[in-house]
Amino acid sequence: MASTSCSLLRLQPGSTGSIHRIEGMNPILRRRLADLGVSEGVMIRLKGKGPFLGPITLECNGQLFAIRRKEASMIEVNVS
Amino acid sequence: MSSIALVGNPNTGKTSLFNTLTSSYEYVGNWAGVTVEKKIGSLKNGAGKLIDLPGIYSLHPLSRDEGVATQYLIEESPEALINIVDASQLERNLLLTLQLLEYGKPTVLGLNMIDVAKARGIVVNHEVLQSRLGIPVLPLIARTGKGSGQVLSVLEKASAIPQATFRLDYGGLAEAAISSIESELKSIPGLPNLRWVALQLMEQNPVVLELLKKRMDTSRLMVICDGCQSALQSSKQALTLPQWIRSVRMDYIRSLCTAAMDTTLLKPHNLTERLDSILTHRFLGLPLFIFFMYAMFKTTFDWVGGPLSDLVDGLISGPISNGASSLLQTVGASGFTHALIVDGIIGGVGGVIVFVPQIFILFLMISFLEDSGYMARVCLLMDSTMERMGLNGKAFIPFIIGFGCNVPAIMAARSIEQPKDRMLTTLLMPLMSCSARLPVYLLFAAVFFPAQQATAVLAMYVLGVVFALILCKLFSKHLFKNESSVFIIELPPYRMPQLKTLGRSTWEKGKGFLRKAGTIILAGSVIIWLMSYAGPSGLNVEMDNSFLAKFGGLIAPLLHPLGFGTWQAGSTLVPGFLAKEVVVSTMNIIYHAPDAAGLEGQISQVFTPLSSVSFMAFILLYIPCLATVGVIKKETASWKWTFFSMGYSLVLAYLVSLVIFQGGSLLGLS
């Protein structure tokens, strides 16, 4: 199956993609994500979207965490 | 005496292990859920001191909290390290472990939460870890204390733990750079392991760079790093040096995890998923949170706390007061001593002790929220609101702690990564109604709004929050331009807090209040009582002719437009700056009230419902207490910001009270 890449935000809640590229993100946040093991090639799951355009919940390496939508839109994922 | 440092990622159970390994401890500023600076305790077997450092993901600090841990490792030299890792999150946790092993001190790996990992279907073979890493690896369940005996016996002779000899090969280019940096560093005394320093420098760790700058000219080191980085780029191995080091480590960790971990039976977090689908639901989440807050206040004030407080009040105004009175009579104490003890000390301190049950219940519930994992979800729910106000959802935890006491709350703000967010949180913290202001609300709510006590008190809390949000918007727009905020928060799995831990953290929070009752409030009560007992014409004067009345009378005209222009109200405000608890004890003395009922009777005559609201708002908003001012100065390291926080709150208090009283009067309220 051909894989397509899109912004993480476009994933359906509950579905998974592998990180293709992270670009233009605030360096502090980028480092923190790397600390959590979020980097290119890693599988990431969108768990849910918060109320009032609030942060989205993600799961990566068995760890739950949340970031804002604006930042999540800078993570590009491959879905197959 | 040897010193052993406890290091690990946040939420891996370091503090639980610390508590089981140490018997007594010196308090250095820990607040439940957040190790703010470092905690030092004596090991139970007397083998030395244990130091609990704040949780960190890596030695490269992003927040001030993390800086503390890195600084510690660089500047002090612990004899051994205990690195505690979460077995269910092994891959992420090992990144820090590698950095610690390179530090080269004797290290013990505490493999914690093996029960949690097992429940999730993860089995970690600790023998494989032990042989690959070359250090003792001990499986643990810190929450129940299982395995801590073994840790203790390993630490018995810290000098017997072998030096960590772990060495990772970073490839030809990086290794060449490491050895040339090492030879540059050879002449500098007092550095820890040189290979470690070299690697930290190549990772661009700001704390290490700062340290080296103080001792030598670092320009040659920078040249080596830059050279290595461009060589890596041209050979297409990595874009930056830190990235390269990280990727070498990650590759190693992955291979290690494959060898040591069996995840074939991995299961998702069922409970957490189910709870999260309700508690962080996009529509239900916020209403549920508001409902929980309301239930929390109801329990504290109406359901449980109120009756308990009445019990204590009965005890103090009845048996204790009468007992002391008759005892003093039998020993033939003078009228002065009698009045001092019964009116001054028992009246003043007792008036505040009455609120202890409510304060402890509030703390117990806050601890429960922290330990269960719900607090992180609250930050998530609140982030979009907070962002609109120019702040960060993470500031929400300090704000909640601020309901207990502003001082640790301001310290907890250190976990916020960005300086701007941290500063805003610090400046706005005094608007959170701390437990010291609670007695004032409780007193006035009981007198004027007996039917809706919890609602009235909650309204004051909400008022503080609303002003915090408004000012936050204002400050972030005008004082900190062009600084955006970032938000990322880890959501730990939900767990049932343990009674023992809950008890301990509630006690740690509450004892500050008791200590104040024994010191500041006691001293304040005696001074206030003396000022009310003596006047220009001598001792035992009529209250209206006392020094206190003269003094309060000076401020009264200023307060007249606010609806409480009496000398009595005026003279409560100044001691209230020392500690807001003193406001109520001052009233007890001024109104000569033997018990809560007596004081309530007096107050109902002097204040009206409208002026009581105006007074409560003033107490809520005016100038932070002395301890808070102290910690603001310490955390901001700036007199300018400290005076700013005092100034804005005073102006705000005056304006708000003025609007409440004058506006209310115009509307025909009284």
Coordinates of N, CA and C in Angstrom, one line a residue, chain B residues 313-472:
Chain B
D313 N -13.6 24.5 68.1 CA -14.0 25.8 68.6 C -14.6 25.6 70.0
G314 N -15.5 24.6 70.1 CA -16.1 24.3 71.4 C -15.0 23.9 72.5
L315 N -14.0 23.2 72.0 CA -13.0 22.7 72.9 C -12.2 23.9 73.4
I316 N -11.8 24.8 72.5 CA -11.0 25.9 72.9 C -11.7 26.9 73.7
S317 N -13.0 27.3 73.3 CA -13.7 28.3 74.1 C -14.2 27.8 75.4
G318 N -14.5 26.5 75.4 CA -15.0 25.8 76.6 C -13.9 25.4 77.5
P319 N -13.6 24.1 77.5 CA -12.7 23.5 78.5 C -11.3 24.2 78.6
I320 N -10.7 24.5 77.4 CA -9.3 25.0 77.4 C -9.3 26.4 78.0
S321 N -10.2 27.3 77.5 CA -10.2 28.7 78.0 C -10.6 28.7 79.5
N322 N -11.7 28.0 79.9 CA -12.1 28.0 81.3 C -11.1 27.3 82.2
G323 N -10.5 26.3 81.7 CA -9.5 25.6 82.4 C -8.3 26.5 82.8
A324 N -7.8 27.1 81.7 CA -6.7 28.1 81.9 C -7.1 29.2 82.9
S325 N -8.3 29.6 82.7 CA -8.8 30.7 83.6 C -8.8 30.3 85.0
S326 N -9.3 29.1 85.3 CA -9.4 28.7 86.7 C -8.0 28.4 87.3
L327 N -7.2 27.8 86.4 CA -5.8 27.5 86.8 C -5.1 28.7 87.2
L328 N -5.2 29.8 86.4 CA -4.5 31.0 86.7 C -5.0 31.6 88.0
Q329 N -6.4 31.4 88.2 CA -6.9 32.0 89.4 C -6.3 31.3 90.7
T330 N -6.2 29.9 90.6 CA -5.7 29.2 91.7 C -4.2 29.5 92.0
V331 N -3.4 29.7 90.9 CA -2.0 30.1 91.2 C -1.9 31.6 91.5
G332 N -3.0 32.3 91.5 CA -3.0 33.7 91.9 C -2.3 34.6 90.9
A333 N -2.5 34.4 89.6 CA -1.8 35.2 88.6 C -2.4 36.6 88.6
S334 N -1.6 37.6 88.2 CA -2.0 39.0 88.2 C -3.1 39.2 87.1
G335 N -3.8 40.2 87.2 CA -4.8 40.6 86.2 C -4.2 40.7 84.8
F336 N -3.0 41.2 84.8 CA -2.3 41.3 83.5 C -2.0 40.0 82.9
T337 N -1.4 39.1 83.7 CA -1.0 37.8 83.2 C -2.3 37.0 82.7
H338 N -3.3 37.2 83.5 CA -4.6 36.5 83.2 C -5.1 37.0 81.9
A339 N -5.2 38.3 81.7 CA -5.7 38.8 80.5 C -4.8 38.5 79.3
L340 N -3.5 38.5 79.5 CA -2.6 38.2 78.4 C -2.8 36.7 77.9
I341 N -2.9 35.8 78.9 CA -3.0 34.4 78.5 C -4.4 34.1 77.9
V342 N -5.4 34.5 78.6 CA -6.8 34.2 78.1 C -7.2 35.0 76.9
D343 N -7.1 36.3 77.0 CA -7.5 37.1 75.9 C -6.5 37.2 74.7
G344 N -5.3 37.3 75.1 CA -4.2 37.5 74.1 C -3.9 36.2 73.4
I345 N -3.4 35.2 74.2 CA -2.9 34.0 73.5 C -4.0 33.1 73.2
I346 N -4.8 32.7 74.1 CA -5.8 31.7 73.8 C -6.8 32.3 72.8
G347 N -7.2 33.5 73.0 CA -8.1 34.2 72.1 C -7.5 34.3 70.7
G348 N -6.3 34.8 70.6 CA -5.6 35.0 69.3 C -5.3 33.8 68.6
V349 N -4.5 32.9 69.2 CA -4.0 31.7 68.5 C -5.2 30.7 68.3
G350 N -6.0 30.6 69.4 CA -7.2 29.7 69.3 C -8.1 30.1 68.2
G351 N -8.3 31.4 67.9 CA -9.2 31.8 66.8 C -8.7 31.3 65.5
V352 N -7.4 31.0 65.4 CA -6.9 30.5 64.1 C -6.8 29.0 64.1
I353 N -6.5 28.4 65.2 CA -6.4 26.9 65.3 C -7.8 26.3 64.9
V354 N -8.8 27.0 65.1 CA -10.2 26.6 64.8 C -10.2 26.1 63.3
F355 N -9.4 26.8 62.5 CA -9.5 26.5 61.0 C -8.6 25.4 60.6
V356 N -7.9 24.8 61.5 CA -6.9 23.8 61.1 C -7.6 22.6 60.4
P357 N -8.8 22.1 61.0 CA -9.4 20.9 60.3 C -9.7 21.2 58.8
Q358 N -10.3 22.4 58.6 CA -10.6 22.7 57.2 C -9.4 22.8 56.3
I359 N -8.4 23.4 56.8 CA -7.2 23.5 56.0 C -6.5 22.2 55.7
F360 N -6.5 21.3 56.7 CA -6.0 20.0 56.4 C -6.8 19.2 55.4
I361 N -8.1 19.3 55.5 CA -9.0 18.6 54.6 C -8.7 19.1 53.1
L362 N -8.6 20.4 53.0 CA -8.3 21.0 51.7 C -7.0 20.4 51.1
F363 N -6.0 20.4 52.0 CA -4.7 19.9 51.6 C -4.8 18.4 51.2
L364 N -5.5 17.7 52.0 CA -5.7 16.2 51.7 C -6.2 16.0 50.3
M365 N -7.2 16.9 49.9 CA -7.8 16.7 48.6 C -6.9 17.1 47.5
I366 N -6.2 18.2 47.7 CA -5.2 18.6 46.7 C -4.2 17.5 46.5
S367 N -3.7 16.9 47.6 CA -2.7 15.9 47.5 C -3.3 14.7 46.7
F368 N -4.5 14.4 46.9 CA -5.2 13.3 46.2 C -5.2 13.6 44.7
L369 N -5.6 14.8 44.3 CA -5.6 15.2 42.9 C -4.2 15.1 42.3
E370 N -3.2 15.5 43.1 CA -1.8 15.4 42.5 C -1.4 14.0 42.3
D371 N -1.6 13.1 43.3 CA -1.1 11.8 43.3 C -1.8 10.9 42.3
S372 N -3.1 11.2 42.1 CA -3.9 10.3 41.2 C -3.5 10.5 39.7
G373 N -2.9 11.6 39.4 CA -2.6 11.8 38.0 C -3.6 12.8 37.3
Y374 N -4.7 13.2 38.1 CA -5.7 14.0 37.5 C -5.2 15.4 37.2
M375 N -4.3 15.9 38.1 CA -3.8 17.3 38.0 C -3.3 17.6 36.6
A376 N -2.5 16.6 36.0 CA -1.9 16.9 34.7 C -3.0 17.0 33.7
R377 N -4.1 16.3 33.8 CA -5.3 16.4 32.9 C -5.9 17.8 33.0
V378 N -5.9 18.3 34.3 CA -6.5 19.6 34.5 C -5.7 20.7 33.7
C379 N -4.4 20.5 33.7 CA -3.6 21.5 33.0 C -3.9 21.4 31.5
L380 N -4.2 20.2 31.0 CA -4.5 20.0 29.6 C -5.9 20.7 29.3
L381 N -6.8 20.5 30.2 CA -8.2 21.1 30.0 C -8.1 22.6 30.0
M382 N -7.2 23.1 30.9 CA -7.2 24.6 31.1 C -6.3 25.3 30.1
D383 N -5.5 24.5 29.4 CA -4.5 25.2 28.5 C -5.1 26.2 27.5
S384 N -6.2 25.8 26.9 CA -6.7 26.7 25.8 C -7.1 28.0 26.5
T385 N -7.8 27.9 27.6 CA -8.2 29.1 28.3 C -7.0 29.9 28.8
M386 N -6.0 29.2 29.4 CA -4.8 29.9 29.8 C -4.0 30.6 28.7
E387 N -4.0 29.8 27.6 CA -3.3 30.4 26.4 C -3.9 31.7 25.9
R388 N -5.2 31.7 25.9 CA -5.9 32.9 25.5 C -5.5 34.1 26.4
M389 N -5.2 33.8 27.6 CA -4.9 34.8 28.6 C -3.4 35.1 28.6
G390 N -2.7 34.4 27.7 CA -1.2 34.7 27.6 C -0.4 33.8 28.5
L391 N -1.0 32.7 29.0 CA -0.2 31.9 29.9 C -0.2 30.5 29.4
N392 N 0.2 29.5 30.2 CA 0.4 28.2 29.9 C -0.4 27.3 30.8
G393 N -0.9 26.2 30.3 CA -1.7 25.3 31.1 C -1.0 24.8 32.3
K394 N 0.3 24.7 32.2 CA 1.1 24.2 33.2 C 1.1 25.0 34.5
A395 N 0.9 26.3 34.3 CA 0.8 27.2 35.4 C -0.3 26.9 36.3
F396 N -1.2 26.0 35.8 CA -2.4 25.7 36.6 C -2.1 25.0 37.9
I397 N -1.1 24.1 37.8 CA -0.7 23.4 39.1 C -0.2 24.3 40.2
P398 N 0.8 25.2 39.9 CA 1.1 26.2 40.9 C -0.1 26.9 41.4
F399 N -1.0 27.3 40.5 CA -2.1 28.1 41.0 C -3.0 27.3 41.9
I400 N -3.2 26.0 41.7 CA -3.9 25.2 42.6 C -3.2 25.1 43.9
I401 N -1.9 24.9 43.9 CA -1.1 24.8 45.1 C -1.2 26.1 45.9
G402 N -1.3 27.2 45.1 CA -1.5 28.5 45.7 C -2.7 28.6 46.6
F403 N -3.7 27.8 46.3 CA -4.9 27.8 47.2 C -4.5 27.3 48.6
G404 N -3.4 26.5 48.7 CA -2.9 26.1 50.0 C -2.1 27.2 50.6
C405 N -1.0 27.5 49.9 CA -0.1 28.6 50.3 C 0.7 29.1 49.1
N406 N 0.8 30.4 49.0 CA 1.4 31.0 47.9 C 2.9 30.7 47.8
V407 N 3.5 30.5 49.0 CA 5.0 30.4 49.0 C 5.5 29.1 48.2
P408 N 5.0 27.9 48.5 CA 5.5 26.8 47.8 C 5.0 26.8 46.3
A409 N 3.8 27.5 46.1 CA 3.3 27.6 44.8 C 4.2 28.3 43.9
I410 N 4.8 29.4 44.4 CA 5.7 30.2 43.6 C 6.9 29.4 43.3
M411 N 7.3 28.5 44.3 CA 8.5 27.7 44.0 C 8.2 26.6 43.0
A412 N 6.9 26.1 43.0 CA 6.5 25.1 42.1 C 6.5 25.6 40.7
A413 N 6.4 26.9 40.5 CA 6.4 27.5 39.2 C 7.7 27.2 38.4
R414 N 8.7 26.8 39.2 CA 10.0 26.5 38.5 C 9.9 25.4 37.5
S415 N 8.9 24.6 37.6 CA 8.8 23.5 36.6 C 8.3 24.0 35.2
I416 N 8.0 25.3 35.1 CA 7.6 25.8 33.9 C 8.8 26.2 33.1
E417 N 8.9 25.8 31.8 CA 10.1 25.9 31.1 C 10.5 27.4 30.7
Q418 N 9.5 28.2 30.4 CA 9.8 29.5 29.8 C 9.8 30.6 30.9
P419 N 10.9 31.4 30.9 CA 11.0 32.5 31.9 C 9.8 33.4 31.9
K420 N 9.2 33.7 30.8 CA 8.1 34.6 30.8 C 6.9 34.0 31.5
D421 N 6.6 32.8 31.2 CA 5.5 32.1 31.9 C 5.7 31.9 33.4
R422 N 7.0 31.7 33.7 CA 7.3 31.5 35.1 C 7.1 32.9 35.9
M423 N 7.5 34.0 35.2 CA 7.4 35.3 35.9 C 6.0 35.7 36.0
L424 N 5.2 35.4 35.0 CA 3.7 35.8 35.1 C 3.1 35.0 36.2
T425 N 3.4 33.7 36.3 CA 2.8 32.9 37.3 C 3.2 33.4 38.7
T426 N 4.4 33.7 38.9 CA 4.9 34.3 40.1 C 4.2 35.6 40.5
L427 N 4.1 36.5 39.5 CA 3.5 37.8 39.8 C 2.0 37.6 40.2
L428 N 1.3 36.7 39.6 CA -0.1 36.6 39.8 C -0.5 35.7 40.9
M429 N 0.5 34.9 41.4 CA 0.2 34.0 42.5 C -0.5 34.6 43.7
P430 N -0.2 35.8 44.1 CA -0.8 36.3 45.3 C -2.3 36.5 45.2
L431 N -2.8 36.4 43.9 CA -4.3 36.6 43.7 C -5.0 35.3 44.1
M432 N -4.3 34.2 44.3 CA -4.9 32.9 44.6 C -5.2 33.0 46.1
S433 N -6.4 32.7 46.5 CA -6.7 32.8 48.0 C -6.0 31.7 48.7
C434 N -5.0 32.0 49.4 CA -4.3 30.9 50.2 C -5.1 30.6 51.4
S435 N -4.7 29.5 52.1 CA -5.4 29.1 53.3 C -5.5 30.1 54.4
A436 N -4.5 31.0 54.4 CA -4.5 32.0 55.5 C -5.7 33.0 55.3
R437 N -6.1 33.2 54.1 CA -7.3 34.1 53.9 C -8.6 33.4 54.1
L438 N -8.5 32.1 54.1 CA -9.7 31.3 54.3 C -10.5 31.6 55.6
P439 N -9.7 31.7 56.7 CA -10.4 32.1 58.0 C -11.3 33.3 57.9
V440 N -10.7 34.3 57.2 CA -11.5 35.6 57.0 C -12.8 35.4 56.3
Y441 N -12.7 34.6 55.2 CA -13.9 34.4 54.4 C -14.9 33.6 55.2
L442 N -14.4 32.6 55.9 CA -15.2 31.7 56.7 C -16.0 32.4 57.7
L443 N -15.3 33.3 58.4 CA -15.9 34.1 59.5 C -17.0 35.0 58.9
F444 N -16.7 35.7 57.8 CA -17.7 36.6 57.3 C -18.8 35.9 56.6
A445 N -18.5 34.8 56.0 CA -19.6 34.0 55.3 C -20.5 33.5 56.3
A446 N -20.0 33.1 57.5 CA -20.8 32.5 58.5 C -21.7 33.6 59.1
V447 N -21.3 34.8 59.2 CA -22.1 35.9 59.7 C -23.2 36.3 58.7
F448 N -22.7 36.6 57.5 CA -23.6 37.3 56.6 C -24.3 36.4 55.6
F449 N -23.7 35.3 55.3 CA -24.3 34.4 54.3 C -24.4 33.0 54.8
P450 N -25.1 32.8 56.0 CA -25.1 31.5 56.6 C -25.7 30.4 55.7
A451 N -26.6 30.8 54.9 CA -27.3 29.7 54.1 C -26.4 29.3 52.9
Q452 N -25.5 30.1 52.4 CA -24.7 29.8 51.3 C -23.2 29.9 51.6
Q453 N -22.8 29.3 52.7 CA -21.4 29.5 53.0 C -20.4 29.0 51.9
A454 N -20.6 27.8 51.5 CA -19.6 27.3 50.5 C -19.6 28.2 49.2
T455 N -20.8 28.6 48.8 CA -20.9 29.4 47.6 C -20.2 30.7 47.8
A456 N -20.4 31.3 49.0 CA -19.8 32.6 49.2 C -18.3 32.5 49.2
V457 N -17.8 31.5 49.9 CA -16.3 31.3 49.9 C -15.8 31.0 48.5
L458 N -16.5 30.2 47.8 CA -16.1 29.8 46.5 C -16.0 31.1 45.6
A459 N -17.0 32.0 45.8 CA -17.1 33.2 45.0 C -15.8 34.0 45.2
M460 N -15.3 34.1 46.5 CA -14.1 34.8 46.7 C -12.9 34.2 45.9
Y461 N -12.8 32.9 46.0 CA -11.8 32.2 45.2 C -11.9 32.5 43.7
V462 N -13.1 32.4 43.2 CA -13.3 32.7 41.8 C -12.9 34.1 41.5
L463 N -13.3 35.1 42.4 CA -12.9 36.5 42.2 C -11.4 36.6 41.9
G464 N -10.6 35.9 42.8 CA -9.2 36.0 42.7 C -8.7 35.4 41.3
V465 N -9.3 34.3 40.9 CA -8.9 33.7 39.7 C -9.3 34.6 38.5
V466 N -10.5 35.2 38.6 CA -10.9 36.1 37.5 C -9.9 37.2 37.3
F467 N -9.5 37.8 38.5 CA -8.6 38.9 38.4 C -7.2 38.5 37.9
A468 N -6.8 37.3 38.3 CA -5.5 36.7 37.8 C -5.6 36.6 36.3
L469 N -6.7 36.1 35.8 CA -6.8 35.9 34.3 C -6.8 37.3 33.6
I470 N -7.5 38.3 34.1 CA -7.6 39.6 33.5 C -6.2 40.2 33.5
L471 N -5.5 40.2 34.7 CA -4.2 40.8 34.8 C -3.2 40.1 34.0
C472 N -3.4 38.8 33.8 CA -2.4 38.0 33.1 C -2.5 38.5 31.6

